[in-house]
XYZ file of C-alpha atoms in Angstrom:
498
model
C 95.071 16.377 109.042
C 94.292 17.089 105.341
C 97.457 15.236 104.366
C 95.867 12.093 105.797
C 92.949 12.694 103.472
C 95.395 13.046 100.579
C 97.211 9.863 101.551
C 93.988 7.877 101.776
C 92.757 9.058 98.375
C 96.125 8.370 96.745
C 96.064 4.930 98.292
C 92.590 4.294 96.892
C 93.532 5.339 93.349
C 95.773 2.387 92.454
C 93.316 0.090 94.225
C 90.516 1.441 92.076
C 92.599 1.073 88.936
C 93.480 -2.478 89.889
C 89.871 -3.459 90.557
C 88.546 -1.759 87.447
C 91.244 -2.510 84.892
C 93.527 -5.338 86.042
C 91.085 -8.204 85.781
C 92.782 -10.764 83.571
C 89.914 -13.268 83.425
C 86.239 -12.686 82.750
C 83.991 -12.430 85.806
C 80.226 -12.130 86.325
C 78.786 -8.796 85.190
C 76.971 -8.304 88.497
C 80.258 -8.605 90.421
C 82.003 -6.110 88.148
C 79.142 -3.620 88.471
C 78.998 -3.962 92.241
C 82.747 -3.501 92.638
C 82.812 -0.412 90.424
C 79.836 1.106 92.262
C 81.534 0.526 95.605
C 84.709 2.290 94.490
C 82.732 5.209 93.151
C 80.867 5.455 96.449
C 84.117 5.520 98.435
C 85.522 8.275 96.231
C 82.260 10.234 96.294
C 81.910 10.072 100.080
C 85.515 11.048 100.655
C 85.121 13.929 98.209
C 82.027 15.121 100.067
C 83.906 15.249 103.349
C 86.857 17.007 101.746
C 84.554 19.581 100.143
C 82.892 20.208 103.516
C 86.291 20.817 105.044
C 87.264 23.076 102.128
C 84.091 25.160 102.606
C 84.831 25.439 106.321
C 88.319 26.669 105.481
C 86.735 29.206 103.137
C 84.779 30.709 106.016
C 87.913 30.699 108.161
C 89.849 32.465 105.392
C 87.208 35.177 105.019
C 87.063 35.935 108.719
C 90.818 35.738 109.277
C 91.334 38.081 106.321
C 88.775 40.504 107.747
C 90.675 40.534 111.028
C 93.864 41.615 109.241
C 95.844 38.349 109.573
C 96.791 38.227 105.901
C 99.637 35.729 106.170
C 97.392 33.249 107.944
C 94.643 33.870 105.385
C 97.137 33.215 102.567
C 98.192 29.929 104.184
C 94.547 28.873 104.480
C 93.955 29.704 100.797
C 96.929 27.540 99.807
C 95.478 24.642 101.795
C 92.090 25.143 100.085
C 93.760 25.056 96.675
C 95.503 21.820 97.612
C 92.176 20.258 98.577
C 90.502 21.514 95.400
C 93.262 19.954 93.311
C 93.044 16.666 95.197
C 90.204 15.305 93.059
C 91.258 16.758 89.722
C 92.254 13.305 88.481
C 89.970 11.079 90.539
C 86.416 12.414 90.443
C 85.812 11.213 86.916
C 88.404 8.514 86.412
C 86.739 7.312 83.209
C 86.330 10.821 81.777
C 87.641 11.682 78.320
C 89.464 15.034 78.319
C 88.857 17.596 75.590
C 92.382 19.047 75.200
C 92.565 22.590 73.906
C 95.708 21.683 71.968
C 93.485 19.642 69.613
C 90.781 22.309 69.319
C 90.202 24.838 66.559
C 89.371 28.198 68.115
C 86.747 30.477 66.599
C 85.850 34.139 67.053
C 87.574 35.869 69.956
C 88.223 32.656 71.920
C 91.767 32.292 73.250
C 93.604 29.361 74.828
C 96.335 29.698 77.416
C 97.565 26.278 78.461
C 94.400 24.396 79.379
C 92.320 27.537 80.061
C 89.865 28.818 77.467
C 88.920 32.511 77.602
C 88.051 35.460 75.374
C 84.276 35.495 74.851
C 83.905 39.092 73.666
C 81.958 38.263 70.477
C 79.070 35.854 70.010
C 79.873 32.542 68.354
C 83.343 32.390 69.895
C 84.426 28.967 71.014
C 86.365 25.786 70.402
C 85.751 22.919 67.986
C 87.140 19.391 68.183
C 87.061 17.835 64.704
C 87.014 14.057 64.173
C 87.245 13.455 67.902
C 87.392 9.758 68.778
C 85.504 8.333 71.749
C 83.584 5.206 72.644
C 79.926 5.603 71.567
C 77.571 6.144 74.483
C 75.972 8.814 76.687
C 78.220 11.555 78.083
C 77.998 14.701 80.175
C 80.151 17.693 79.304
C 81.907 18.745 82.513
C 84.271 21.642 83.141
C 85.396 24.232 85.669
C 84.602 27.907 85.135
C 85.180 31.322 86.661
C 83.079 34.287 85.515
C 84.022 37.724 86.818
C 83.840 41.350 85.725
C 86.399 42.528 83.196
C 88.334 45.736 83.944
C 85.961 48.588 83.165
C 86.463 51.895 81.390
C 85.056 55.324 82.048
C 82.205 54.783 79.568
C 80.863 51.588 81.079
C 77.941 53.334 82.743
C 76.928 54.997 79.494
C 76.385 51.811 77.523
C 74.314 48.839 78.646
C 76.226 46.633 76.196
C 79.376 47.125 78.252
C 77.762 46.230 81.571
C 79.063 43.003 83.181
C 76.464 40.256 83.009
C 75.385 38.000 85.878
C 74.961 34.950 83.632
C 76.360 33.783 80.302
C 74.592 31.485 77.844
C 76.632 28.780 76.099
C 75.890 25.910 73.736
C 77.571 22.534 73.321
C 76.678 20.363 70.375
C 77.700 17.655 67.961
C 78.338 19.072 64.494
C 77.169 16.958 61.547
C 77.020 17.420 57.780
C 73.608 19.000 58.364
C 75.088 21.638 60.707
C 74.231 20.256 64.122
C 72.399 17.321 65.620
C 69.188 18.510 67.294
C 69.290 15.586 69.741
C 72.880 16.410 70.692
C 72.585 20.158 71.257
C 72.560 21.523 74.796
C 72.150 25.160 75.852
C 73.151 26.058 79.400
C 73.997 29.017 81.649
C 77.160 29.979 83.511
C 76.779 32.141 86.596
C 78.999 34.904 87.927
C 81.566 33.658 90.465
C 82.042 34.903 94.003
C 85.491 36.300 93.159
C 88.200 36.184 90.494
C 89.889 33.032 91.820
C 87.042 30.642 92.618
C 86.208 28.074 89.941
C 82.966 26.102 90.055
C 82.140 22.838 88.289
C 79.489 22.821 85.570
C 77.864 19.633 84.281
C 75.775 19.757 81.107
C 72.897 17.315 80.615
C 73.787 14.120 78.773
C 74.394 13.778 75.037
C 74.221 10.395 73.288
C 76.881 9.689 70.663
C 76.131 6.714 68.411
C 79.218 6.868 66.207
C 82.884 7.751 66.314
C 84.660 9.969 65.417
C 82.483 13.029 66.075
C 82.943 16.765 65.755
C 82.089 18.730 68.893
C 81.684 22.446 69.395
C 81.443 24.666 72.489
C 80.518 28.320 71.886
C 78.749 31.323 73.436
C 75.452 32.537 71.991
C 76.075 36.182 72.994
C 79.223 38.259 73.333
C 80.430 39.241 76.820
C 82.938 42.087 76.422
C 82.532 43.272 80.025
C 83.080 39.835 81.582
C 86.148 37.678 82.017
C 85.080 34.028 81.562
C 87.710 31.318 82.024
C 86.960 27.653 81.331
C 89.313 24.794 82.125
C 89.475 21.014 82.555
C 86.944 20.259 79.809
C 85.982 16.579 79.773
C 83.295 14.125 78.702
C 82.062 11.990 81.612
C 80.275 8.724 80.797
C 76.739 8.558 82.178
C 77.438 4.930 83.136
C 79.643 6.255 85.949
C 76.489 7.416 87.704
C 74.517 4.186 87.259
C 73.150 2.665 90.455
C 73.799 -1.091 90.533
C 70.942 -3.496 91.093
C 73.154 -5.827 93.135
C 74.058 -4.590 96.612
C 77.633 -4.736 97.871
C 78.605 -7.441 100.314
C 79.202 -6.910 104.042
C 82.956 -6.624 103.652
C 82.547 -3.750 101.173
C 80.152 -1.898 103.479
C 82.554 -2.266 106.400
C 85.423 -0.975 104.271
C 83.351 2.039 103.263
C 82.481 2.797 106.900
C 86.139 2.492 107.896
C 87.213 4.873 105.121
C 84.529 7.385 106.108
C 85.545 7.201 109.765
C 89.197 7.748 108.884
C 88.348 10.802 106.807
C 86.153 12.295 109.507
C 88.936 11.885 112.067
C 91.439 13.505 109.704
C 89.166 16.497 109.242
C 88.544 16.817 112.992
C 92.308 16.687 113.602
C 92.777 19.500 111.112
C 90.155 21.604 112.863
C 91.863 21.055 116.193
C 95.193 22.018 114.635
C 93.753 25.285 113.263
C 92.537 26.284 116.724
C 95.879 25.392 118.290
C 97.712 27.550 115.746
C 95.494 30.424 116.836
C 96.442 29.790 120.469
C 100.143 29.844 119.532
C 99.622 33.171 117.765
C 97.908 34.535 120.877
C 100.841 33.522 123.023
C 103.245 35.229 120.636
C 101.074 38.347 120.727
C 101.127 38.354 124.537
C 104.943 38.329 124.489
C 105.259 41.099 121.923
C 102.506 43.318 123.393
C 102.364 42.939 127.198
C 99.724 45.674 127.392
C 97.255 43.261 125.760
C 97.831 40.534 128.327
C 94.310 40.582 129.804
C 92.548 40.471 126.404
C 94.859 37.718 125.159
C 94.263 35.573 128.246
C 90.502 35.976 127.899
C 90.684 35.054 124.249
C 92.901 32.062 125.024
C 90.327 30.765 127.530
C 87.492 31.126 125.021
C 89.368 29.231 122.316
C 90.339 26.420 124.673
C 86.709 26.070 125.736
C 85.721 25.763 122.090
C 88.350 23.070 121.596
C 86.594 20.989 124.226
C 83.285 21.133 122.363
C 82.194 18.987 119.455
C 84.054 19.709 116.243
C 82.568 20.521 112.857
C 82.110 23.474 110.506
C 80.078 25.365 113.125
C 82.833 24.767 115.628
C 85.366 26.355 113.313
C 83.039 29.322 112.722
C 82.696 29.782 116.483
C 86.482 29.783 116.926
C 86.990 32.412 114.240
C 84.123 34.507 115.582
C 85.681 34.502 119.017
C 89.021 35.401 117.489
C 87.667 38.258 115.440
C 87.902 40.724 118.323
C 84.726 42.537 117.314
C 83.247 43.016 120.745
C 79.889 44.758 120.991
C 78.599 43.275 117.719
C 75.731 40.823 117.405
C 76.367 37.939 114.999
C 73.394 37.329 112.671
C 73.742 34.401 110.249
C 71.639 33.277 107.270
C 69.962 36.631 106.721
C 68.613 37.490 103.253
C 68.284 40.634 101.195
C 64.669 41.822 101.336
C 62.593 42.054 98.184
C 62.558 45.356 96.360
C 65.239 47.822 95.286
C 67.854 48.728 97.928
C 67.914 52.335 99.072
C 71.581 52.569 98.059
C 74.626 50.356 97.525
C 75.455 50.636 101.216
C 71.893 50.853 102.607
C 69.299 48.121 102.273
C 66.823 45.973 104.187
C 67.487 42.390 105.254
C 65.200 39.617 106.465
C 66.088 37.346 109.380
C 63.766 34.943 111.207
C 60.748 36.564 109.582
C 61.663 40.091 110.698
C 62.877 42.919 108.448
C 65.299 45.639 109.515
C 67.310 48.339 107.676
C 71.093 48.058 107.533
C 73.875 50.560 106.888
C 77.325 49.244 105.957
C 79.924 50.519 108.368
C 82.903 52.614 107.273
C 81.951 52.987 103.584
C 79.623 55.348 101.710
C 78.080 54.816 98.284
C 76.792 57.905 96.452
C 72.993 58.292 96.600
C 71.149 57.437 93.406
C 69.087 60.624 93.661
C 70.925 63.612 92.186
C 69.023 65.944 94.534
C 70.410 64.284 97.646
C 72.925 66.652 99.347
C 75.273 63.716 99.916
C 75.860 63.471 96.146
C 78.018 66.602 96.196
C 80.102 65.301 99.102
C 80.783 61.985 97.367
C 81.454 63.758 94.063
C 84.089 65.843 95.829
C 85.627 62.718 97.322
C 85.935 61.028 93.917
C 86.675 64.368 92.158
C 83.938 63.820 89.594
C 80.837 65.698 88.502
C 77.667 65.493 90.597
C 75.731 63.741 87.816
C 78.532 61.176 87.485
C 78.448 60.555 91.239
C 74.702 59.909 91.030
C 75.338 57.492 88.150
C 77.884 55.668 90.310
C 75.281 55.568 93.068
C 72.774 53.912 90.768
C 75.432 51.429 89.630
C 76.304 50.639 93.258
C 72.634 50.099 94.092
C 72.213 47.709 91.147
C 75.467 45.944 92.053
C 74.308 45.339 95.632
C 70.851 44.196 94.508
C 72.292 41.690 92.053
C 75.225 40.491 94.157
C 73.383 39.952 97.430
C 70.130 38.554 96.020
C 69.416 34.983 97.222
C 72.748 34.690 99.058
C 73.066 33.792 102.760
C 74.295 36.919 104.531
C 76.259 37.026 107.746
C 75.993 40.352 109.576
C 77.917 41.638 112.553
C 75.498 44.296 113.810
C 76.440 47.058 116.219
C 73.975 47.601 119.051
C 73.754 51.399 118.806
C 71.228 52.164 116.058
C 71.133 55.306 113.945
C 68.467 57.897 114.760
C 66.173 56.449 112.093
C 66.529 52.909 113.488
C 69.069 51.708 110.909
C 71.579 49.150 112.179
C 75.290 49.754 111.413
C 76.794 46.463 110.300
C 79.675 44.581 108.764
C 78.549 42.197 106.033
C 80.329 38.939 105.235
C 79.723 36.586 102.296
C 80.991 33.042 101.671
C 84.034 32.999 99.360
C 84.198 36.816 99.420
C 84.678 37.921 102.998
C 83.854 41.511 103.917
C 81.414 42.938 101.360
C 82.585 46.501 102.057
C 85.943 45.555 100.539
C 84.224 44.521 97.308
C 82.396 47.847 96.927
C 85.598 49.796 97.508
C 87.633 47.661 95.103
C 85.054 48.257 92.333
C 85.124 52.017 92.854
C 81.486 52.032 93.967
C 82.036 53.214 97.531
C 84.269 55.649 99.374
C 85.906 54.819 102.683
C 84.198 56.784 105.449
C 86.772 57.028 108.212
C 85.013 57.301 111.600
C 85.170 60.828 112.989
C 83.752 60.346 116.469
C 86.217 59.806 119.279
C 85.656 56.114 119.897
C 88.303 53.759 121.202
C 88.635 50.921 118.694
C 90.288 47.575 119.181
C 92.985 46.130 116.935
C 90.511 44.226 114.751
C 88.356 47.256 113.963
C 91.447 49.313 113.195
C 92.720 46.545 110.917
C 89.432 46.477 108.975
C 89.437 50.261 108.514
C 93.117 50.232 107.502
C 92.400 47.478 104.964
C 89.521 49.457 103.458
C 91.772 52.515 103.169
C 94.537 50.508 101.498
C 92.095 48.987 99.017
C 90.747 52.405 98.140
C 94.264 53.710 97.478
C 94.940 50.676 95.276
C 91.692 51.231 93.339
C 92.599 54.913 92.783
C 95.919 53.984 91.141
C 94.820 50.839 89.295
C 95.078 50.841 85.506
C 92.436 50.690 84.183
C 90.737 52.387 87.113
C 87.437 50.969 88.422
C 84.083 52.694 88.879
C 84.197 56.330 89.973
C 87.977 56.429 89.686
C 87.634 55.621 85.981
C 85.392 58.659 85.529
C 87.945 60.780 87.346
C 90.658 59.435 85.033
C 88.566 60.241 81.980
C 88.095 63.845 83.144
C 91.779 64.209 83.916
C 92.820 62.891 80.518
C 90.352 65.209 78.837
C 91.667 68.227 80.698
C 88.269 68.869 82.300
C 87.366 69.408 85.922
C 84.002 68.625 87.530
């Protein structure tokens, strides 16, 4: 179980501190280096396994959420957050934090607790004056989330207000001459998968020869249409990464293997537990809905068969796929968006195993980018906006899909019955995001297209369609409104009608 992982890491922390800091008498340098390297290796390997488990949980969360089991998805997210926080104080045990309480903020930068945000104007940032640290080489390390800021009705009229995919920042040592050329690093931050996922950024090393120093972190361009949050700023000594010349002894290697084995078993136990929880939920469903007895029993058999197979991230994915209830769909993993401009936000070509095929996203419709397309009027009526505004939304949706899906591994659940032109209807899933249709609807770039044909749908398909409808209603009433709903709000406030 993950708590075993937590217990092992917490047990290693005081051991590491004792080995690194509690030596009362001098010892050979080679022994000290070897011991420190061994501890770092144990922590690194255990972190790797924990991160693998966390990524597996991410896939589980996305698929469980798509199936409509929101309480279970929320529980999985809480477990992921616990795992992410596990290493907050152990990954860089010798790191020097850069507390925002000691920083002087410039421009539009704002600090809330230990989170730095507000990068609307260029040159905004934080400056640590007369900051004391041991001279040496350091990486700047921090966690960041970059998402789109709430948009207004005029966002499509001005390129300056368009959310950016990347943000350029600079970190440097400030001297009496302005800045040290040797200690100036420019780097990029990339847009996050969603508004809650933080990624770790490490900036190439800077070498400080004196103390105290004055340090500055700032953006080189303003980002008024993005929400960029930075936290856990720290300076990590490069020496932490040094590879020792003296190998560890046999006892150390055996200890490392034992720790790795313990962690692997804990993760496998957690995977087994997740599948068993699903079986318990199936049994509860069978009691509450006797009419589903046959489907529940079939699902129960499939899950139990999966429990007997080898465990691992793919095993978890297989369990959640079997539990999704999307019968009649073919599961295609690791597809890629084809080169070129997509036909529309909801229509594009993907590449899989060297073959290309067109895809249409099920149960949503993005306005066409061509104003002459008859569908523009239908989507304009849905959003209650002018035809030219609907076409503008269509172009924005097309650009959004091109930028968001480019170079990402795509998982498609493709329905067997093709459209007349050979296009495949599909559900699209992304790591850390889940169902991509939800994202388009939440941004006001797509309308929910409720199926009209008389087709019997299972509980999972109904749950997905209901979720899309609920998200569209939420987007319509959000303040400020997103995408097409913002244009509708602008017309309403102005007393105009399309």
